[in-house]
């Protein structure tokens, strides 16, 4: 195998996307994704059991499509990488069992990979090497984290994370409250453009002095997020209008809600970077598509002297290419494969970039 540019197959199944990606070193060959999102629409959120079954149905067709599009066979592959966590247990199990079966049948080395670190590793597919002093802000339906990436393959630290709902989850729940359907992010993003973001001020979670403290004496939740109070505040606001028999100002509520989410995320991310000496920030996750988040984050990073990097949308959402990209880096830096004797870890910490053999 070529250690500098290994051909790696990446498999992702931690939530509702079945992803199979193939990379050669830092070059993306194919990024095939099947999503079960449509099947979750009527429930207003991802139903783990439905997602797991959908992965079972989608895996083989997605794999075949990826191999065909890249023009490679399983024989050509140097290594296989699979998301082992964090994520939904049942969903992870489908990808991991499939990856183990492929590794066993082909004799190829298998790497069990951290989903969150893979969101960062995908940056390598656009412009090669990641910069030094790198932070990452991951915002999706399943996670909201700020990471410090000292070394992609062996030193990633969690600076902050949500203590309740993920940012995308808050969008989905609020969209349901406003009768806007699922997924909530794109529709709130769109309707907020017709609203006044200053008309209603919603609470900014974990921004009070008792939570954030000071730079010298940080509070317990200085870099953490909380969105469940915000969701409740939106519910109360809607109720007030309904009680008074008034029309609910959906666009203003959507704009005010979005501003609260985006204000907290961007200010906390920039503060975390500044205080940890991180002059580069990579954005990832489905919420990275949000127009107001991009706008405010770009502005705040620019004023703080932080260089912002936002991968293409299809690489920000869950996909197999990011898993393959991180797998290729692990191979290139000489990390030992995990082998077949590992289990999924729905709470895999970011410090475990890949599971040890
Ligand atoms: O990364 P992703 O595809 O997978 C999950 O983590 O599930 O992210 C999906 C999430 C959903 O919660 C969706 O509402 C949110 O990303 N999302 C957005 C936007 N587009 C998708 N949130 C805010 N604004 C958007 N434009
Ligand atoms: Zn993700």
mmCIF file of C-alpha atoms and ligand atoms in Angstrom:
data_model
loop_
_atom_site.group_PDB
_atom_site.id
_atom_site.type_symbol
_atom_site.label_atom_id
_atom_site.label_comp_id
_atom_site.label_asym_id
_atom_site.label_seq_id
_atom_site.Cartn_x
_atom_site.Cartn_y
_atom_site.Cartn_z
ATOM 1 C CA UNK A 1 0.000 0.000 0.000
ATOM 2 C CA UNK A 2 1.119 3.535 -0.683
ATOM 3 C CA UNK A 3 1.545 5.097 2.723
ATOM 4 C CA UNK A 4 1.562 8.633 1.375
ATOM 5 C CA UNK A 5 -1.622 8.320 -0.689
ATOM 6 C CA UNK A 6 -3.533 5.225 0.445
ATOM 7 C CA UNK A 7 -6.791 4.300 -1.236
ATOM 8 C CA UNK A 8 -9.323 4.238 1.609
ATOM 9 C CA UNK A 9 -12.980 3.292 1.733
ATOM 10 C CA UNK A 10 -14.956 5.165 4.413
ATOM 11 C CA UNK A 11 -18.279 4.063 5.878
ATOM 12 C CA UNK A 12 -20.612 6.320 7.885
ATOM 13 C CA UNK A 13 -23.900 5.327 9.544
ATOM 14 C CA UNK A 14 -24.058 7.228 12.853
ATOM 15 C CA UNK A 15 -27.359 9.005 12.212
ATOM 16 C CA UNK A 16 -29.693 9.063 9.210
ATOM 17 C CA UNK A 17 -27.134 9.185 6.389
ATOM 18 C CA UNK A 18 -25.652 6.016 4.927
ATOM 19 C CA UNK A 19 -22.359 7.256 3.519
ATOM 20 C CA UNK A 20 -19.701 5.491 1.501
ATOM 21 C CA UNK A 21 -16.729 7.584 0.392
ATOM 22 C CA UNK A 22 -13.475 6.724 -1.316
ATOM 23 C CA UNK A 23 -10.340 8.875 -1.151
ATOM 24 C CA UNK A 24 -6.786 8.484 -2.383
ATOM 25 C CA UNK A 25 -4.636 10.297 0.161
ATOM 26 C CA UNK A 26 -6.126 13.779 0.234
ATOM 27 C CA UNK A 27 -7.981 13.408 -3.054
ATOM 28 C CA UNK A 28 -11.734 12.778 -3.043
ATOM 29 C CA UNK A 29 -12.787 10.128 -5.560
ATOM 30 C CA UNK A 30 -16.414 9.618 -4.595
ATOM 31 C CA UNK A 31 -18.873 10.609 -1.895
ATOM 32 C CA UNK A 32 -22.027 8.457 -2.140
ATOM 33 C CA UNK A 33 -24.772 9.201 0.382
ATOM 34 C CA UNK A 34 -28.250 7.755 0.904
ATOM 35 C CA UNK A 35 -30.412 9.535 3.467
ATOM 36 C CA UNK A 36 -33.451 8.235 5.330
ATOM 37 C CA UNK A 37 -34.548 11.780 6.182
ATOM 38 C CA UNK A 38 -37.814 11.435 4.261
ATOM 39 C CA UNK A 39 -38.816 8.519 6.478
ATOM 40 C CA UNK A 40 -38.465 10.663 9.612
ATOM 41 C CA UNK A 41 -40.479 13.633 8.376
ATOM 42 C CA UNK A 42 -43.795 12.591 9.876
ATOM 43 C CA UNK A 43 -42.160 12.154 13.300
ATOM 44 C CA UNK A 44 -40.394 15.538 13.225
ATOM 45 C CA UNK A 45 -37.022 14.022 14.132
ATOM 46 C CA UNK A 46 -34.748 11.039 13.494
ATOM 47 C CA UNK A 47 -36.237 7.774 14.802
ATOM 48 C CA UNK A 48 -33.255 5.500 15.600
ATOM 49 C CA UNK A 49 -34.981 2.208 14.709
ATOM 50 C CA UNK A 50 -36.091 3.541 11.328
ATOM 51 C CA UNK A 51 -32.606 4.916 10.647
ATOM 52 C CA UNK A 52 -31.012 1.527 11.441
ATOM 53 C CA UNK A 53 -33.332 -0.350 9.100
ATOM 54 C CA UNK A 54 -32.745 2.202 6.361
ATOM 55 C CA UNK A 55 -28.969 1.723 6.727
ATOM 56 C CA UNK A 56 -29.464 -2.023 6.229
ATOM 57 C CA UNK A 57 -31.374 -1.408 3.002
ATOM 58 C CA UNK A 58 -29.073 1.305 1.710
ATOM 59 C CA UNK A 59 -25.618 -0.031 2.513
ATOM 60 C CA UNK A 60 -24.962 -2.465 -0.338
ATOM 61 C CA UNK A 61 -26.465 -0.255 -3.081
ATOM 62 C CA UNK A 62 -24.516 2.762 -1.785
ATOM 63 C CA UNK A 63 -21.272 0.763 -1.653
ATOM 64 C CA UNK A 64 -21.793 -0.585 -5.189
ATOM 65 C CA UNK A 65 -22.551 2.889 -6.517
ATOM 66 C CA UNK A 66 -19.438 4.320 -4.853
ATOM 67 C CA UNK A 67 -17.097 1.625 -6.203
ATOM 68 C CA UNK A 68 -18.576 1.990 -9.670
ATOM 69 C CA UNK A 69 -18.324 5.765 -9.729
ATOM 70 C CA UNK A 70 -14.721 5.722 -8.487
ATOM 71 C CA UNK A 71 -13.845 2.966 -10.955
ATOM 72 C CA UNK A 72 -12.175 0.836 -8.285
ATOM 73 C CA UNK A 73 -12.812 -2.641 -6.909
ATOM 74 C CA UNK A 74 -12.633 -3.799 -3.305
ATOM 75 C CA UNK A 75 -9.344 -5.506 -4.226
ATOM 76 C CA UNK A 76 -7.766 -2.123 -5.009
ATOM 77 C CA UNK A 77 -8.607 -0.632 -1.599
ATOM 78 C CA UNK A 78 -5.694 -0.265 0.868
ATOM 79 C CA UNK A 79 -7.769 0.170 4.035
ATOM 80 C CA UNK A 80 -11.337 0.458 5.287
ATOM 81 C CA UNK A 81 -12.456 3.086 7.819
ATOM 82 C CA UNK A 82 -15.785 3.128 9.641
ATOM 83 C CA UNK A 83 -17.457 5.426 12.161
ATOM 84 C CA UNK A 84 -17.548 3.595 15.514
ATOM 85 C CA UNK A 85 -19.033 6.554 17.436
ATOM 86 C CA UNK A 86 -20.384 8.846 18.673
ATOM 87 C CA UNK A 87 -23.881 8.368 17.267
ATOM 88 C CA UNK A 88 -27.023 6.252 17.520
ATOM 89 C CA UNK A 89 -26.061 2.731 18.685
ATOM 90 C CA UNK A 90 -28.264 0.741 16.342
ATOM 91 C CA UNK A 91 -27.345 2.906 13.369
ATOM 92 C CA UNK A 92 -23.616 2.677 14.138
ATOM 93 C CA UNK A 93 -23.908 -1.096 14.427
ATOM 94 C CA UNK A 94 -25.040 -1.465 10.820
ATOM 95 C CA UNK A 95 -22.026 0.392 9.438
ATOM 96 C CA UNK A 96 -19.603 -1.347 11.783
ATOM 97 C CA UNK A 97 -20.959 -4.838 11.026
ATOM 98 C CA UNK A 98 -20.802 -4.102 7.294
ATOM 99 C CA UNK A 99 -17.244 -2.781 7.556
ATOM 100 C CA UNK A 100 -16.130 -5.807 9.578
ATOM 101 C CA UNK A 101 -17.676 -8.159 7.027
ATOM 102 C CA UNK A 102 -15.870 -6.371 4.183
ATOM 103 C CA UNK A 103 -12.572 -6.366 6.089
ATOM 104 C CA UNK A 104 -12.897 -10.050 6.902
ATOM 105 C CA UNK A 105 -13.800 -10.999 3.342
ATOM 106 C CA UNK A 106 -11.051 -8.927 1.721
ATOM 107 C CA UNK A 107 -8.339 -9.131 4.392
ATOM 108 C CA UNK A 108 -7.996 -5.330 4.336
ATOM 109 C CA UNK A 109 -7.003 -3.415 7.519
ATOM 110 C CA UNK A 110 -9.930 -1.795 9.348
ATOM 111 C CA UNK A 111 -9.880 1.503 11.283
ATOM 112 C CA UNK A 112 -12.669 2.369 13.778
ATOM 113 C CA UNK A 113 -13.015 6.122 13.589
ATOM 114 C CA UNK A 114 -14.430 9.014 15.620
ATOM 115 C CA UNK A 115 -17.299 10.731 13.792
ATOM 116 C CA UNK A 116 -16.585 14.204 15.185
ATOM 117 C CA UNK A 117 -12.910 14.110 14.276
ATOM 118 C CA UNK A 118 -13.905 12.912 10.795
ATOM 119 C CA UNK A 119 -15.964 16.138 10.413
ATOM 120 C CA UNK A 120 -12.646 17.978 10.890
ATOM 121 C CA UNK A 121 -10.605 15.574 8.755
ATOM 122 C CA UNK A 122 -12.803 16.275 5.751
ATOM 123 C CA UNK A 123 -11.099 19.680 5.508
ATOM 124 C CA UNK A 124 -8.078 17.850 4.100
ATOM 125 C CA UNK A 125 -10.002 17.046 0.928
ATOM 126 C CA UNK A 126 -10.156 20.756 0.148
ATOM 127 C CA UNK A 127 -6.671 22.163 0.084
ATOM 128 C CA UNK A 128 -4.623 19.368 1.612
ATOM 129 C CA UNK A 129 -2.948 19.818 4.999
ATOM 130 C CA UNK A 130 -4.948 21.374 7.828
ATOM 131 C CA UNK A 131 -3.544 24.584 9.320
ATOM 132 C CA UNK A 132 -1.781 24.743 12.701
ATOM 133 C CA UNK A 133 -3.622 26.285 15.672
ATOM 134 C CA UNK A 134 -6.862 24.824 14.465
ATOM 135 C CA UNK A 135 -10.243 24.894 16.182
ATOM 136 C CA UNK A 136 -13.417 23.259 14.901
ATOM 137 C CA UNK A 137 -17.040 24.214 15.387
ATOM 138 C CA UNK A 138 -19.411 21.321 14.698
ATOM 139 C CA UNK A 139 -23.135 22.070 14.550
ATOM 140 C CA UNK A 140 -25.695 19.536 13.375
ATOM 141 C CA UNK A 141 -28.861 17.732 14.352
ATOM 142 C CA UNK A 142 -26.849 15.458 16.634
ATOM 143 C CA UNK A 143 -23.990 17.581 17.923
ATOM 144 C CA UNK A 144 -22.761 21.012 18.895
ATOM 145 C CA UNK A 145 -19.097 21.087 19.840
ATOM 146 C CA UNK A 146 -16.018 23.260 19.868
ATOM 147 C CA UNK A 147 -12.811 21.251 19.407
ATOM 148 C CA UNK A 148 -9.129 22.052 19.640
ATOM 149 C CA UNK A 149 -7.235 20.120 16.981
ATOM 150 C CA UNK A 150 -3.561 19.937 17.955
ATOM 151 C CA UNK A 151 -3.045 16.910 15.728
ATOM 152 C CA UNK A 152 -5.822 15.432 13.630
ATOM 153 C CA UNK A 153 -4.616 11.873 14.146
ATOM 154 C CA UNK A 154 -3.627 11.898 17.805
ATOM 155 C CA UNK A 155 -4.467 15.037 19.775
ATOM 156 C CA UNK A 156 -8.006 16.387 19.606
ATOM 157 C CA UNK A 157 -9.621 17.986 22.673
ATOM 158 C CA UNK A 158 -13.171 18.941 23.514
ATOM 159 C CA UNK A 159 -13.363 22.601 24.563
ATOM 160 C CA UNK A 160 -17.142 22.873 24.824
ATOM 161 C CA UNK A 161 -20.368 21.117 23.880
ATOM 162 C CA UNK A 162 -24.119 21.303 24.364
ATOM 163 C CA UNK A 163 -25.409 20.173 27.730
ATOM 164 C CA UNK A 164 -28.869 19.379 26.304
ATOM 165 C CA UNK A 165 -30.184 19.753 22.730
ATOM 166 C CA UNK A 166 -27.977 20.041 19.667
ATOM 167 C CA UNK A 167 -28.351 23.249 17.627
ATOM 168 C CA UNK A 168 -30.013 21.468 14.689
ATOM 169 C CA UNK A 169 -32.331 19.677 17.102
ATOM 170 C CA UNK A 170 -33.419 23.078 18.447
ATOM 171 C CA UNK A 171 -34.173 24.199 14.873
ATOM 172 C CA UNK A 172 -36.186 21.027 14.275
ATOM 173 C CA UNK A 173 -38.175 21.369 17.517
ATOM 174 C CA UNK A 174 -38.899 25.059 17.032
ATOM 175 C CA UNK A 175 -39.949 24.471 13.419
ATOM 176 C CA UNK A 176 -42.442 21.922 14.694
ATOM 177 C CA UNK A 177 -43.779 24.442 17.238
ATOM 178 C CA UNK A 178 -44.240 26.959 14.445
ATOM 179 C CA UNK A 179 -45.890 24.383 12.190
ATOM 180 C CA UNK A 180 -43.088 24.589 9.629
ATOM 181 C CA UNK A 181 -42.297 20.890 9.174
ATOM 182 C CA UNK A 182 -39.060 18.871 9.198
ATOM 183 C CA UNK A 183 -36.152 19.355 8.880
ATOM 184 C CA UNK A 184 -36.489 22.711 10.600
ATOM 185 C CA UNK A 185 -33.180 24.317 9.720
ATOM 186 C CA UNK A 186 -33.669 25.185 6.052
ATOM 187 C CA UNK A 187 -37.254 26.398 6.495
ATOM 188 C CA UNK A 188 -36.462 28.609 9.516
ATOM 189 C CA UNK A 189 -33.400 29.946 7.691
ATOM 190 C CA UNK A 190 -35.633 30.914 4.753
ATOM 191 C CA UNK A 191 -38.596 32.341 6.678
ATOM 192 C CA UNK A 192 -36.341 34.298 9.055
ATOM 193 C CA UNK A 193 -35.328 36.426 6.083
ATOM 194 C CA UNK A 194 -38.880 37.878 6.081
ATOM 195 C CA UNK A 195 -38.772 38.577 9.811
ATOM 196 C CA UNK A 196 -37.192 41.166 12.099
ATOM 197 C CA UNK A 197 -34.446 39.484 14.110
ATOM 198 C CA UNK A 198 -34.662 42.233 16.749
ATOM 199 C CA UNK A 199 -38.462 42.164 17.192
ATOM 200 C CA UNK A 200 -38.407 39.460 19.869
ATOM 201 C CA UNK A 201 -35.336 38.826 21.994
ATOM 202 C CA UNK A 202 -34.998 35.215 23.096
ATOM 203 C CA UNK A 203 -32.649 34.043 25.882
ATOM 204 C CA UNK A 204 -29.008 33.203 25.098
ATOM 205 C CA UNK A 205 -28.229 29.923 26.889
ATOM 206 C CA UNK A 206 -25.253 29.694 29.290
ATOM 207 C CA UNK A 207 -24.139 33.281 28.780
ATOM 208 C CA UNK A 208 -24.726 34.544 32.339
ATOM 209 C CA UNK A 209 -21.592 35.458 34.345
ATOM 210 C CA UNK A 210 -22.175 32.558 36.754
ATOM 211 C CA UNK A 211 -21.779 30.103 33.866
ATOM 212 C CA UNK A 212 -19.026 31.763 31.868
ATOM 213 C CA UNK A 213 -16.896 33.313 34.637
ATOM 214 C CA UNK A 214 -13.858 35.191 33.333
ATOM 215 C CA UNK A 215 -10.874 34.282 31.156
ATOM 216 C CA UNK A 216 -8.741 33.991 34.303
ATOM 217 C CA UNK A 217 -11.371 32.165 36.318
ATOM 218 C CA UNK A 218 -13.602 30.356 33.783
ATOM 219 C CA UNK A 219 -17.053 29.195 34.842
ATOM 220 C CA UNK A 220 -18.013 25.561 34.452
ATOM 221 C CA UNK A 221 -19.909 26.224 31.214
ATOM 222 C CA UNK A 222 -17.796 29.001 29.707
ATOM 223 C CA UNK A 223 -17.563 27.240 26.344
ATOM 224 C CA UNK A 224 -20.705 25.076 26.574
ATOM 225 C CA UNK A 225 -24.087 25.497 24.938
ATOM 226 C CA UNK A 226 -27.699 24.979 26.016
ATOM 227 C CA UNK A 227 -30.704 25.253 23.726
ATOM 228 C CA UNK A 228 -33.549 23.645 25.658
ATOM 229 C CA UNK A 229 -34.431 26.870 27.526
ATOM 230 C CA UNK A 230 -34.594 28.707 24.228
ATOM 231 C CA UNK A 231 -36.976 26.117 22.813
ATOM 232 C CA UNK A 232 -39.228 26.532 25.877
ATOM 233 C CA UNK A 233 -39.099 30.321 25.540
ATOM 234 C CA UNK A 234 -40.286 30.044 21.929
ATOM 235 C CA UNK A 235 -43.127 27.724 23.018
ATOM 236 C CA UNK A 236 -44.240 30.223 25.708
ATOM 237 C CA UNK A 237 -44.071 33.069 23.205
ATOM 238 C CA UNK A 238 -46.282 31.207 20.705
ATOM 239 C CA UNK A 239 -48.753 30.382 23.497
ATOM 240 C CA UNK A 240 -49.021 34.041 24.496
ATOM 241 C CA UNK A 241 -50.114 35.065 21.023
ATOM 242 C CA UNK A 242 -52.564 32.169 20.805
ATOM 243 C CA UNK A 243 -54.039 32.963 24.238
ATOM 244 C CA UNK A 244 -54.668 36.527 23.162
ATOM 245 C CA UNK A 245 -56.264 35.270 19.976
ATOM 246 C CA UNK A 246 -53.647 37.102 17.923
ATOM 247 C CA UNK A 247 -51.919 35.890 14.822
ATOM 248 C CA UNK A 248 -48.533 34.313 15.609
ATOM 249 C CA UNK A 249 -45.756 36.377 13.958
ATOM 250 C CA UNK A 250 -43.967 33.310 12.612
ATOM 251 C CA UNK A 251 -41.283 35.138 10.626
ATOM 252 C CA UNK A 252 -40.319 37.401 13.548
ATOM 253 C CA UNK A 253 -40.206 34.447 15.952
ATOM 254 C CA UNK A 254 -38.100 32.428 13.505
ATOM 255 C CA UNK A 255 -35.725 35.366 13.020
ATOM 256 C CA UNK A 256 -35.474 36.039 16.763
ATOM 257 C CA UNK A 257 -34.908 32.354 17.549
ATOM 258 C CA UNK A 258 -32.260 32.028 14.854
ATOM 259 C CA UNK A 259 -30.482 35.142 16.100
ATOM 260 C CA UNK A 260 -30.348 33.720 19.639
ATOM 261 C CA UNK A 261 -28.855 30.414 18.391
ATOM 262 C CA UNK A 262 -26.369 31.977 16.021
ATOM 263 C CA UNK A 263 -25.338 34.770 18.412
ATOM 264 C CA UNK A 264 -24.404 32.294 21.142
ATOM 265 C CA UNK A 265 -22.698 29.819 18.822
ATOM 266 C CA UNK A 266 -20.556 32.417 17.086
ATOM 267 C CA UNK A 267 -19.613 34.402 20.188
ATOM 268 C CA UNK A 268 -18.686 31.260 22.144
ATOM 269 C CA UNK A 269 -16.712 29.765 19.248
ATOM 270 C CA UNK A 270 -14.725 32.967 18.727
ATOM 271 C CA UNK A 271 -14.087 33.338 22.457
ATOM 272 C CA UNK A 272 -12.919 29.720 22.729
ATOM 273 C CA UNK A 273 -10.542 30.159 19.770
ATOM 274 C CA UNK A 274 -9.140 33.420 21.118
ATOM 275 C CA UNK A 275 -8.559 32.012 24.593
ATOM 276 C CA UNK A 276 -6.968 28.821 23.277
ATOM 277 C CA UNK A 277 -4.712 30.527 20.742
ATOM 278 C CA UNK A 278 -6.550 29.063 17.755
ATOM 279 C CA UNK A 279 -6.178 31.320 14.739
ATOM 280 C CA UNK A 280 -8.019 28.979 12.334
ATOM 281 C CA UNK A 281 -11.549 27.667 12.616
ATOM 282 C CA UNK A 282 -13.186 24.926 10.581
ATOM 283 C CA UNK A 283 -16.992 24.773 10.492
ATOM 284 C CA UNK A 284 -18.819 21.458 10.042
ATOM 285 C CA UNK A 285 -22.232 19.754 10.418
ATOM 286 C CA UNK A 286 -25.589 20.270 8.720
ATOM 287 C CA UNK A 287 -26.257 23.622 10.417
ATOM 288 C CA UNK A 288 -23.170 24.993 8.638
ATOM 289 C CA UNK A 289 -25.577 25.544 5.727
ATOM 290 C CA UNK A 290 -27.322 28.276 7.728
ATOM 291 C CA UNK A 291 -26.996 31.636 6.014
ATOM 292 C CA UNK A 292 -27.095 33.760 9.174
ATOM 293 C CA UNK A 293 -24.570 31.507 10.949
ATOM 294 C CA UNK A 294 -22.159 31.830 8.038
ATOM 295 C CA UNK A 295 -22.635 35.591 7.873
ATOM 296 C CA UNK A 296 -22.185 36.299 11.590
ATOM 297 C CA UNK A 297 -19.382 33.747 12.060
ATOM 298 C CA UNK A 298 -17.450 35.175 9.111
ATOM 299 C CA UNK A 299 -17.820 38.705 10.486
ATOM 300 C CA UNK A 300 -16.871 37.790 14.060
ATOM 301 C CA UNK A 301 -13.931 35.620 12.973
ATOM 302 C CA UNK A 302 -12.667 38.435 10.757
ATOM 303 C CA UNK A 303 -12.752 40.955 13.598
ATOM 304 C CA UNK A 304 -10.972 38.501 15.894
ATOM 305 C CA UNK A 305 -8.281 37.693 13.309
ATOM 306 C CA UNK A 306 -9.437 34.091 12.913
ATOM 307 C CA UNK A 307 -9.307 32.467 9.476
ATOM 308 C CA UNK A 308 -12.570 30.613 8.834
ATOM 309 C CA UNK A 309 -12.760 27.520 6.651
ATOM 310 C CA UNK A 310 -16.125 26.115 5.560
ATOM 311 C CA UNK A 311 -16.052 22.897 3.479
ATOM 312 C CA UNK A 312 -18.568 22.371 0.658
ATOM 313 C CA UNK A 313 -22.076 21.672 1.932
ATOM 314 C CA UNK A 314 -22.065 17.966 0.984
ATOM 315 C CA UNK A 315 -18.862 17.514 2.962
ATOM 316 C CA UNK A 316 -20.268 19.380 6.018
ATOM 317 C CA UNK A 317 -23.244 17.045 6.440
ATOM 318 C CA UNK A 318 -22.649 13.426 7.476
ATOM 319 C CA UNK A 319 -20.868 11.459 4.756
ATOM 320 C CA UNK A 320 -18.446 8.615 4.129
ATOM 321 C CA UNK A 321 -15.761 10.754 2.475
ATOM 322 C CA UNK A 322 -14.911 12.386 5.801
ATOM 323 C CA UNK A 323 -14.412 8.956 7.374
ATOM 324 C CA UNK A 324 -12.208 7.883 4.461
ATOM 325 C CA UNK A 325 -10.237 11.149 4.669
ATOM 326 C CA UNK A 326 -9.451 10.637 8.354
ATOM 327 C CA UNK A 327 -8.730 6.944 7.717
ATOM 328 C CA UNK A 328 -6.212 7.899 5.021
ATOM 329 C CA UNK A 329 -4.451 10.238 7.462
ATOM 330 C CA UNK A 330 -4.247 7.473 10.061
ATOM 331 C CA UNK A 331 -2.712 5.142 7.471
ATOM 332 C CA UNK A 332 -0.320 7.851 6.235
ATOM 333 C CA UNK A 333 0.908 8.615 9.760
ATOM 334 C CA UNK A 334 1.553 4.930 10.391
ATOM 335 C CA UNK A 335 -1.224 4.271 12.922
ATOM 336 C CA UNK A 336 -2.046 0.615 13.526
ATOM 337 C CA UNK A 337 -5.472 -0.543 12.322
ATOM 338 C CA UNK A 338 -8.120 -1.356 14.929
ATOM 339 C CA UNK A 339 -8.749 -4.872 13.630
ATOM 340 C CA UNK A 340 -12.073 -6.648 14.018
ATOM 341 C CA UNK A 341 -12.366 -6.928 17.804
ATOM 342 C CA UNK A 342 -14.117 -3.657 18.685
ATOM 343 C CA UNK A 343 -17.647 -2.513 19.428
ATOM 344 C CA UNK A 344 -19.532 0.647 18.570
ATOM 345 C CA UNK A 345 -19.221 3.392 21.185
ATOM 346 C CA UNK A 346 -22.206 5.736 21.062
ATOM 347 C CA UNK A 347 -20.373 8.124 23.388
ATOM 348 C CA UNK A 348 -16.878 7.818 21.911
ATOM 349 C CA UNK A 349 -14.892 10.821 23.217
ATOM 350 C CA UNK A 350 -13.059 13.074 20.726
ATOM 351 C CA UNK A 351 -9.783 12.154 22.401
ATOM 352 C CA UNK A 352 -10.222 8.688 20.828
ATOM 353 C CA UNK A 353 -9.591 9.597 17.191
ATOM 354 C CA UNK A 354 -9.563 5.899 16.321
ATOM 355 C CA UNK A 355 -10.035 2.866 18.522
ATOM 356 C CA UNK A 356 -6.846 1.084 19.506
ATOM 357 C CA UNK A 357 -6.278 -2.487 18.332
HETATM 358 O O1 LIG B 1 -25.261 17.021 9.659
HETATM 359 P P1 LIG B 1 -26.715 16.704 9.436
HETATM 360 O O2 LIG B 1 -27.142 16.480 8.023
HETATM 361 O O3 LIG B 1 -27.087 15.400 10.225
HETATM 362 C C1 LIG B 1 -27.521 15.260 11.530
HETATM 363 O O4 LIG B 1 -26.754 15.552 12.462
HETATM 364 O O5 LIG B 1 -28.682 14.822 11.677
HETATM 365 O O6 LIG B 1 -27.549 17.895 10.070
HETATM 366 C C2 LIG B 1 -28.937 17.955 9.975
HETATM 367 C C3 LIG B 1 -29.398 19.136 10.800
HETATM 368 C C4 LIG B 1 -30.907 19.193 10.975
HETATM 369 O O7 LIG B 1 -31.195 19.400 12.339
HETATM 370 C C5 LIG B 1 -31.312 20.398 10.132
HETATM 371 O O8 LIG B 1 -32.443 21.081 10.639
HETATM 372 C C6 LIG B 1 -30.065 21.272 10.219
HETATM 373 O O9 LIG B 1 -28.987 20.358 10.171
HETATM 374 N N1 LIG B 1 -29.970 22.205 9.101
HETATM 375 C C7 LIG B 1 -29.984 23.541 9.255
HETATM 376 C C8 LIG B 1 -29.943 24.092 7.946
HETATM 377 N N2 LIG B 1 -29.875 23.070 7.047
HETATM 378 C C9 LIG B 1 -29.882 21.910 7.780
HETATM 379 N N3 LIG B 1 -30.063 24.299 10.362
HETATM 380 C C10 LIG B 1 -30.085 25.618 10.202
HETATM 381 N N4 LIG B 1 -30.068 26.236 8.992
HETATM 382 C C11 LIG B 1 -29.991 25.523 7.847
HETATM 383 N N5 LIG B 1 -29.965 26.147 6.668
HETATM 384 ZN ZN1 LIG B 2 -22.167 14.566 12.065
#
